[in-house]
Amino acid sequence: MEYEMVIGLEVHAQLLTKTKLFCGCTMPFGDPPNTHGCPVCLGMPGALPVLNKAAVEMAVRTGLALGCRINNKSIFARKNYFYPDLPKGYQISQYDPPICETGKLQISVDGEKTTVGINRVHIEEDAGKLIHDQDVDSLFDVNRGGSPLIEIVTEPDIRSPAQAYAYLVGLKQILEYLEVCDCNMEEGSLRCDANISIRPKGESKLGTKTEIKNMNSFRNLEKAVEYEARRQEEVLRSGGAVIQQTFLWNPNENRSIPMRTKEDAHDYRYFPDPDLAPLIVDTEWVEKIKEALPELPQARRGRFESDYKITAYAAETLTGEKLLADYFEKCVDKCNDAKSAANWVMTDIMRMMNDMKIENPFELKTGPDRLGELIKLINDGAVSAKAAKKVLDIMESENKEPKSVIEEQGLAQVSDTSALETVVKEVIDANPNEVQRYKDGDKKLTAFFMGQIMKASKGAANPKEAGAIFNRLLGM
Ligand code: ADP
Ligand code: MG
Ligand code: ZN
C-alpha cells in the first residue's frame, strides 16, 4: 500500500509594531532581561488590556494580501493553561471568530502550481521567555511577553515537504513586502509548527495527526516533516496506530522527540475575555487599508517579466527579496538596460552580499546608481565587460564612482585603432607558428589569439575592434 502525506502549517509572526499588543511597553530584541514589563503584560490582577490598533491594521493587511474575508466582528478569548512563561495563567488569543478567514496562497514546486487554503489569520499575544540550562534554576524574561503575533493557519492542503518549504518561502515574502514582520527566524520573529498525518493514497478521510514544534529554519522544517511522515508510516505498517502527540524537533540529531500528548481545544476552556469588547472593524477602514496595499511578490514578478522582458527565473530571483527588487529597479532607471542590470545584480551584487553576509543590497557602497552608471559605460564601449568586474570590486572596496576607478586603474577600453594595431601586431609577431596554422584554416585558434590580445592589453582591448584589425593585418 502507498501512503500520502497531509500537512497543515501554523505560522506565528511577530508584528512590527512599536509597542506590545495590550500595553505601552516596547520590545526591542536583545535588551537585558525584564526591562520591558508593566502591570498589564506581567499579568497583575486588575490591570486592564487596551488593544493596539497598529497590530489590528497589520493583521488586516496580511488577511487582505492572502485573499481572506475580514470579519467585521471578532472576539478575543482567554486560552487557559499553566506554564511559567505565562504569568496570567491564560493567553489572550482570538478564537471564534478570528479577524480573517478563508484565504489562499498559490505556490509552485518544479513548475507545478498548487493552491494552499488559509483557514484563518488571528491576533494573539506572545508568552514570555524561559531560559533553561543555566547554573541556577530556569529563568524568566518578560520582555517578549505580550508582544503582538499573528497566527496564520493553513488548511491541510500541503502534500510534500517541498510544498511546505515553498509555502513558507511564499508567505515570508508576502509578510516582508507588507512590512508587518521582519521574519528573522533566529530572533524568533517567525516560527512555524507543522501538523502531519498520512493516509492510504486515494483515501479521503484524514489520518490522526502529530505536531512538530521548534523548527528554526525552513530546511529543518522540510527535514522534520519528512522524518515524521516516515515514522508514522513505520508505525502503521507494523500494525500500530498513530497517537495525537506533540514533538520537538532536534536539529542536531535530526529527529523528533515526543513532548506531550496533545490537548484538544476544549482542554483550554476558551471563553471570551471579559476585559475586552468584541473587536469591530468597519468596512470603510478595511477598504482604505486595501487601497494602500503595496504591490505583492507575485504581481511584481509578472510585471518584471512583461515590462523588463527578463526571464521568469530572473524575475523570481530578483523579487524574492523586496530590497533586491527595489535595488534592481533603481539600477534600471539609471542605465535603461534591464537585461544587463538583472545579470549584474544576480551574479556580482548577490556574490558581494553573500561574501559580506548582508541581506540588504543598499548596505553596499555600490548603490544602484553607481552600478547603473557602470553598465552604461560598458554599453558605450568605455570599459570592457571583463574589466568592469574588476572595476566593480574596486568601486566597492574603495567607495568610488566607476569613472574614477576606470581612470585611476587604466582600465579604459581601447577602441582607438592605432593603439589597438600596435597590440595586435605584437601578438602576431610573437606567435608565428600559430599564425601559420590559423592561415591554414585552424579557426579554433581565434580564441587563443583573442586571449593573447586581451593579455597584452591588460583586458582593455575592445574585442570586436581587435578581431577586425587582426583579420585585416593577416589579409583575411
Ligand atoms: P489543533 O486544534 O490541534 O490546533 P486545528 O484543527 O486547529 O488543530 O488545525 C491545526 C493545523 O493542523 C491546521 O493547519 C490544519 O490544517 C492541520 N491539520 C488538521 N488536521 C490534520 C490532519 N489530519 N493531518 C494534517 N494536518 C492537519
Ligand atoms: Mg493549533
Ligand atoms: Zn507591558
XYZ file of C-alpha atoms and ligand atoms in Angstrom:
505
model
C 0.000 0.000 0.000
C 1.143 3.516 -0.782
C 0.682 6.373 1.675
C 0.245 10.072 1.062
C 1.357 12.916 3.327
C -1.068 15.533 4.589
C 0.452 18.662 6.096
C -1.026 21.778 7.660
C 1.165 24.640 8.890
C 0.712 27.144 11.683
C 2.997 30.153 11.415
C 3.452 32.717 14.159
C 4.734 36.081 13.007
C 5.721 38.831 15.392
C 4.294 42.138 14.229
C 6.493 45.186 13.692
C 4.520 47.468 15.993
C 6.273 49.908 18.314
C 4.549 48.581 21.429
C 3.071 45.347 22.763
C -0.435 44.120 21.989
C -2.267 45.304 25.106
C 0.096 47.762 26.851
C 2.549 50.552 26.088
C 5.744 48.533 26.660
C 8.237 48.457 23.803
C 10.010 45.206 22.878
C 13.444 45.754 21.333
C 15.219 42.465 20.712
C 18.273 41.691 22.836
C 17.722 44.126 25.711
C 18.652 42.965 29.239
C 16.008 40.613 30.692
C 12.961 42.030 32.447
C 13.483 45.630 31.360
C 10.204 45.814 29.398
C 7.274 44.913 31.605
C 4.309 46.581 33.258
C 1.291 45.501 35.321
C -0.592 44.510 32.116
C 1.987 42.248 30.495
C 3.085 40.896 33.880
C -0.487 39.809 34.494
C -1.121 41.757 37.706
C -4.655 41.282 38.998
C -6.929 44.131 37.994
C -4.675 45.537 35.234
C -6.702 46.146 32.078
C -5.623 45.440 28.488
C -6.010 48.109 25.775
C -5.782 46.822 22.202
C -3.032 48.162 19.902
C -4.665 49.476 16.717
C -1.475 49.152 14.646
C -1.481 45.397 15.306
C -5.052 45.120 14.063
C -4.168 47.016 10.922
C -1.226 44.692 10.221
C -3.416 41.635 10.696
C -5.934 43.103 8.236
C -3.168 43.859 5.710
C -1.991 40.259 5.939
C -5.519 38.886 5.625
C -6.195 41.014 2.557
C -2.913 40.014 0.919
C -3.866 36.366 1.443
C -7.320 36.886 -0.024
C -9.128 36.354 3.276
C -12.520 37.580 4.309
C -12.117 40.248 7.020
C -14.679 39.751 9.752
C -16.272 42.985 10.935
C -16.621 41.466 14.364
C -14.095 39.160 16.022
C -13.599 38.014 19.584
C -10.620 37.938 21.928
C -10.700 34.841 24.125
C -8.713 33.540 27.032
C -6.810 30.353 26.261
C -6.207 28.901 29.706
C -3.145 26.900 30.565
C -0.479 26.951 33.218
C 3.111 27.481 32.245
C 5.788 29.568 33.993
C 6.270 31.810 30.938
C 2.641 32.949 31.194
C 2.083 34.921 34.406
C -1.649 35.445 33.845
C -2.378 31.727 33.512
C -4.032 32.394 30.169
C -3.030 33.729 26.779
C -5.254 36.259 25.041
C -5.928 34.930 21.560
C -8.739 35.142 19.050
C -10.964 32.142 18.927
C -14.338 32.184 17.320
C -14.444 34.138 15.084
C -10.908 35.328 14.274
C -10.313 38.567 12.369
C -9.508 36.913 8.989
C -10.819 33.682 7.475
C -10.700 31.561 4.293
C -7.892 32.864 2.112
C -5.338 31.198 -0.116
C -1.737 31.274 -1.221
C -0.524 29.926 -4.535
C 2.743 28.032 -4.543
C 4.774 26.333 -7.222
C 7.161 23.386 -6.936
C 9.152 22.450 -10.046
C 6.708 24.414 -12.156
C 3.663 22.638 -10.723
C 1.200 25.094 -9.183
C -0.865 24.316 -6.077
C -3.210 26.445 -4.027
C -2.891 26.220 -0.260
C -6.032 27.278 1.565
C -5.651 29.648 4.509
C -8.035 28.647 7.275
C -7.565 31.735 9.435
C -5.327 34.594 10.487
C -5.818 35.625 14.081
C -4.213 38.026 16.548
C -2.728 36.826 19.832
C -0.162 37.811 22.430
C 3.174 36.083 22.848
C 4.317 34.404 26.058
C 7.475 35.416 27.919
C 10.733 33.550 27.523
C 12.129 30.807 29.740
C 15.882 30.315 29.863
C 16.955 26.851 30.948
C 20.282 25.092 31.287
C 21.875 27.765 33.484
C 23.754 27.040 36.705
C 20.684 28.232 38.558
C 17.073 27.106 38.127
C 15.214 28.184 34.998
C 14.955 31.916 34.446
C 12.023 34.006 33.226
C 12.242 37.080 30.971
C 9.059 39.086 30.413
C 10.424 41.297 27.618
C 8.767 39.286 24.847
C 5.620 38.591 26.881
C 2.586 40.333 25.469
C 4.213 41.035 22.066
C 1.736 41.068 19.187
C 1.623 37.996 16.978
C -0.484 36.884 14.113
C -1.012 33.185 13.629
C -1.575 32.095 10.054
C -3.144 28.638 9.823
C -3.404 26.673 6.587
C -5.931 24.062 5.575
C -4.422 20.551 5.409
C -3.681 21.121 1.709
C 0.076 20.535 1.621
C 1.233 17.182 0.261
C 5.033 17.154 0.432
C 7.977 18.630 2.329
C 8.914 20.579 -0.809
C 5.446 22.148 -0.916
C 5.713 23.036 2.775
C 9.010 24.751 2.043
C 7.562 26.641 -0.935
C 4.590 27.787 1.143
C 6.860 29.187 3.847
C 9.046 30.995 1.330
C 5.957 32.498 -0.335
C 4.409 33.530 2.965
C 7.645 35.070 4.223
C 7.925 37.128 1.029
C 4.408 38.464 1.493
C 4.979 39.368 5.146
C 8.179 41.165 4.185
C 6.561 43.036 1.300
C 3.743 44.097 3.632
C 6.305 45.218 6.225
C 4.311 43.554 9.004
C 7.124 41.239 10.204
C 10.906 41.224 9.835
C 10.774 37.412 9.509
C 14.017 36.941 11.401
C 13.862 33.273 12.363
C 16.964 33.371 14.542
C 15.380 36.029 16.723
C 12.116 34.109 16.720
C 10.054 36.690 14.817
C 8.830 33.916 12.538
C 8.017 30.493 13.992
C 6.378 27.534 12.404
C 4.646 24.412 13.690
C 3.877 21.567 11.328
C 0.906 19.191 11.580
C 1.403 15.927 9.798
C -0.636 12.845 9.086
C -0.518 10.171 6.463
C -3.279 8.175 4.777
C -3.521 5.464 2.146
C -3.403 7.008 -1.338
C -6.933 7.563 -2.604
C -8.442 7.691 0.892
C -10.306 10.944 1.588
C -10.577 10.684 5.371
C -7.729 12.355 7.266
C -5.430 10.287 9.446
C -4.505 11.119 13.042
C -2.044 13.988 13.061
C 1.004 14.789 15.110
C 2.521 18.224 15.534
C 6.189 19.241 15.430
C 7.411 22.413 17.057
C 10.683 24.230 17.414
C 11.994 24.321 13.878
C 14.237 27.307 13.428
C 14.714 27.154 9.674
C 12.683 26.216 6.610
C 15.202 23.487 5.770
C 14.775 21.987 9.235
C 11.041 22.028 8.767
C 11.370 20.196 5.472
C 13.527 17.547 7.142
C 11.264 17.253 10.181
C 8.162 16.702 8.062
C 9.906 14.021 6.044
C 11.123 12.321 9.220
C 7.741 12.396 10.917
C 5.860 11.055 7.908
C 8.305 8.169 7.691
C 7.956 7.439 11.404
C 4.171 7.337 11.102
C 4.422 5.025 8.125
C 6.559 2.590 10.138
C 4.003 2.672 12.954
C 1.121 1.913 10.582
C 2.978 -0.762 8.628
C 3.840 -2.591 11.818
C 0.142 -2.687 12.726
C 0.191 0.171 15.264
C -1.790 3.390 15.433
C -0.560 6.974 15.354
C -1.263 8.843 18.601
C -2.138 12.540 18.607
C 1.074 13.929 20.023
C 3.373 16.934 20.014
C 7.056 16.549 19.166
C 10.060 18.793 19.443
C 12.484 18.760 16.542
C 16.098 18.237 17.490
C 18.170 19.731 14.668
C 21.437 18.315 15.979
C 20.263 14.720 15.945
C 17.869 15.164 13.025
C 14.984 13.518 14.832
C 11.819 14.471 16.666
C 11.373 13.924 20.395
C 7.926 13.423 21.963
C 6.971 16.392 24.154
C 3.405 15.749 25.273
C 0.228 14.084 24.192
C -1.659 16.828 22.502
C -4.521 18.573 24.235
C -7.786 19.291 22.448
C -9.273 22.747 22.087
C -11.759 22.088 24.886
C -8.882 21.482 27.325
C -8.051 25.175 27.090
C -11.512 26.248 28.295
C -11.609 29.103 25.810
C -14.039 31.868 26.743
C -14.412 35.493 25.589
C -12.141 37.781 27.577
C -14.482 39.854 29.775
C -11.919 42.690 29.809
C -12.034 43.136 26.029
C -15.038 44.188 23.987
C -15.586 42.419 20.663
C -13.228 43.819 18.024
C -15.209 45.770 15.434
C -13.517 46.813 12.190
C -15.688 48.726 9.770
C -15.723 48.014 6.064
C -14.646 51.542 5.179
C -11.389 51.206 7.149
C -10.717 47.803 5.593
C -11.239 49.342 2.122
C -8.726 52.082 2.936
C -6.167 49.501 4.036
C -6.814 47.528 0.855
C -6.194 50.553 -1.360
C -2.899 51.206 0.406
C -1.547 47.649 -0.026
C 1.835 47.559 -1.765
C 2.491 45.551 -4.914
C 2.900 41.934 -3.802
C 5.623 39.486 -4.888
C 3.519 37.594 -7.433
C 2.321 40.763 -9.156
C 5.819 42.189 -9.150
C 7.208 39.012 -10.744
C 4.648 39.270 -13.539
C 5.421 42.939 -14.117
C 9.184 42.294 -14.195
C 8.704 39.651 -16.876
C 6.422 41.718 -19.077
C 7.890 45.209 -18.584
C 11.575 44.377 -18.438
C 11.468 41.298 -20.695
C 13.657 39.290 -18.333
C 13.322 35.538 -17.837
C 10.866 34.009 -15.378
C 13.848 32.742 -13.421
C 15.384 36.214 -13.186
C 12.061 37.766 -12.198
C 11.632 35.181 -9.466
C 15.150 35.608 -8.099
C 15.015 39.395 -8.127
C 11.601 39.655 -6.474
C 12.445 37.031 -3.857
C 13.621 39.789 -1.563
C 11.834 43.120 -1.718
C 15.004 45.169 -1.277
C 16.794 43.308 -4.054
C 13.884 44.060 -6.385
C 13.981 47.735 -5.352
C 17.729 47.837 -5.999
C 17.281 46.270 -9.443
C 14.557 48.727 -10.456
C 16.630 51.741 -9.385
C 19.553 50.390 -11.395
C 17.374 50.005 -14.497
C 16.134 53.597 -14.063
C 19.747 54.710 -14.353
C 21.055 52.501 -17.180
C 17.916 51.637 -19.132
C 19.209 48.122 -19.737
C 17.152 45.655 -17.711
C 18.847 42.528 -19.024
C 22.329 43.669 -18.039
C 21.066 45.041 -14.729
C 19.432 41.677 -13.966
C 22.669 39.837 -14.782
C 24.856 42.101 -12.701
C 22.527 42.029 -9.725
C 22.071 38.252 -9.821
C 25.771 37.484 -10.171
C 28.115 40.139 -8.836
C 25.844 42.025 -6.449
C 24.485 38.837 -4.892
C 28.013 37.445 -4.644
C 29.209 40.556 -2.832
C 26.224 40.433 -0.469
C 26.973 36.813 0.229
C 30.662 37.492 0.887
C 29.809 40.335 3.224
C 26.973 38.386 4.851
C 24.445 41.174 4.351
C 20.836 40.836 3.278
C 20.208 44.413 2.248
C 21.866 45.393 -1.055
C 21.521 49.070 -0.126
C 24.184 48.491 2.526
C 26.760 48.086 -0.246
C 28.953 51.070 -1.041
C 27.936 50.454 -4.638
C 24.398 51.740 -4.806
C 22.091 51.043 -7.776
C 23.041 54.387 -9.376
C 26.722 53.500 -9.459
C 26.026 50.044 -10.857
C 23.736 51.620 -13.469
C 26.495 54.056 -14.418
C 28.967 51.187 -14.808
C 26.552 49.337 -17.108
C 26.168 52.497 -19.192
C 29.937 52.751 -19.523
C 30.097 49.142 -20.740
C 27.339 49.749 -23.256
C 29.099 52.900 -24.506
C 32.281 50.878 -25.061
C 34.223 52.855 -22.440
C 35.125 49.721 -20.492
C 35.024 46.033 -21.408
C 32.570 43.758 -19.623
C 35.530 41.794 -18.328
C 37.434 44.765 -16.940
C 34.165 46.035 -15.455
C 34.162 43.149 -12.974
C 37.441 44.423 -11.615
C 36.127 47.987 -11.662
C 33.125 46.916 -9.589
C 35.290 45.254 -6.950
C 37.409 48.378 -6.595
C 34.334 50.640 -6.594
C 33.085 48.647 -3.619
C 36.315 48.358 -1.661
C 37.308 52.000 -2.197
C 33.811 53.508 -2.255
C 34.349 55.218 -5.614
C 32.472 56.168 -8.784
C 33.046 53.854 -11.774
C 34.588 56.621 -13.921
C 37.310 57.461 -11.429
C 38.179 53.777 -10.902
C 38.480 53.239 -14.672
C 40.788 56.247 -14.987
C 42.919 55.533 -11.953
C 43.420 51.876 -12.854
C 43.914 52.494 -16.567
C 41.073 50.130 -17.385
C 39.534 52.163 -20.176
C 38.717 50.005 -23.175
C 40.918 50.688 -26.138
C 38.883 51.161 -29.296
C 41.398 53.581 -30.697
C 42.626 51.898 -33.878
C 46.306 52.803 -33.835
C 46.786 51.768 -30.202
C 44.968 48.506 -30.890
C 47.023 47.877 -34.024
C 50.246 48.048 -32.032
C 48.988 45.429 -29.593
C 47.657 43.112 -32.309
C 50.935 43.372 -34.253
C 52.868 42.418 -31.150
C 50.754 39.322 -30.723
C 51.093 38.322 -34.390
C 54.895 38.747 -34.277
C 55.210 36.744 -31.090
C 53.293 33.699 -32.416
C 54.462 32.868 -35.979
C 53.567 29.142 -35.775
C 50.029 29.783 -34.611
C 49.593 32.455 -37.290
C 50.569 29.938 -39.969
C 48.114 27.352 -38.624
C 45.371 29.976 -38.437
C 46.018 30.976 -42.028
C 45.877 27.295 -42.998
C 42.351 27.172 -41.632
C 42.581 26.257 -37.952
C 39.816 28.613 -36.832
C 39.869 27.201 -33.317
C 42.878 29.450 -32.739
C 40.607 32.535 -32.741
C 40.101 32.110 -29.010
C 43.834 31.742 -28.448
C 44.624 34.989 -30.264
C 41.838 36.870 -28.541
C 43.228 35.690 -25.212
C 46.714 36.897 -26.139
C 45.390 40.266 -27.278
C 43.443 40.675 -24.055
C 46.501 39.741 -22.052
C 48.742 42.138 -23.919
C 46.217 44.947 -23.474
C 45.535 44.039 -19.838
C 41.921 43.372 -20.698
C 41.410 46.792 -22.215
C 41.016 45.872 -25.887
C 37.580 46.173 -27.421
C 37.189 42.572 -28.655
C 35.173 43.411 -31.755
C 37.601 46.070 -32.954
C 40.618 43.918 -32.136
C 39.199 40.968 -34.082
C 38.639 43.139 -37.144
C 42.171 44.536 -37.011
C 43.650 41.061 -36.543
C 41.964 39.752 -39.677
C 42.841 42.851 -41.667
C 46.528 42.614 -40.709
C 46.624 38.973 -41.802
C 44.905 39.920 -45.033
C 41.925 37.680 -44.261
P -5.485 21.925 16.665
O -6.746 22.243 17.376
O -4.856 20.647 17.059
O -4.519 23.069 16.637
P -6.561 22.569 14.098
O -7.798 21.980 13.569
O -6.596 23.963 14.616
O -5.935 21.610 15.165
O -5.507 22.505 12.958
C -4.206 22.892 13.137
C -3.442 22.653 11.857
O -3.377 21.247 11.567
C -4.068 23.278 10.618
O -3.040 23.809 9.824
C -4.737 22.116 9.931
O -4.772 22.299 8.542
C -3.828 20.967 10.258
N -4.491 19.672 10.301
C -5.701 19.368 10.852
N -5.953 18.051 10.733
C -4.899 17.493 10.099
C -4.550 16.164 9.699
N -5.331 15.137 9.953
N -3.360 15.994 9.098
C -2.526 17.023 8.865
N -2.794 18.276 9.212
C -3.960 18.529 9.830
Mg -3.293 24.723 16.749
Zn 3.599 45.937 29.409
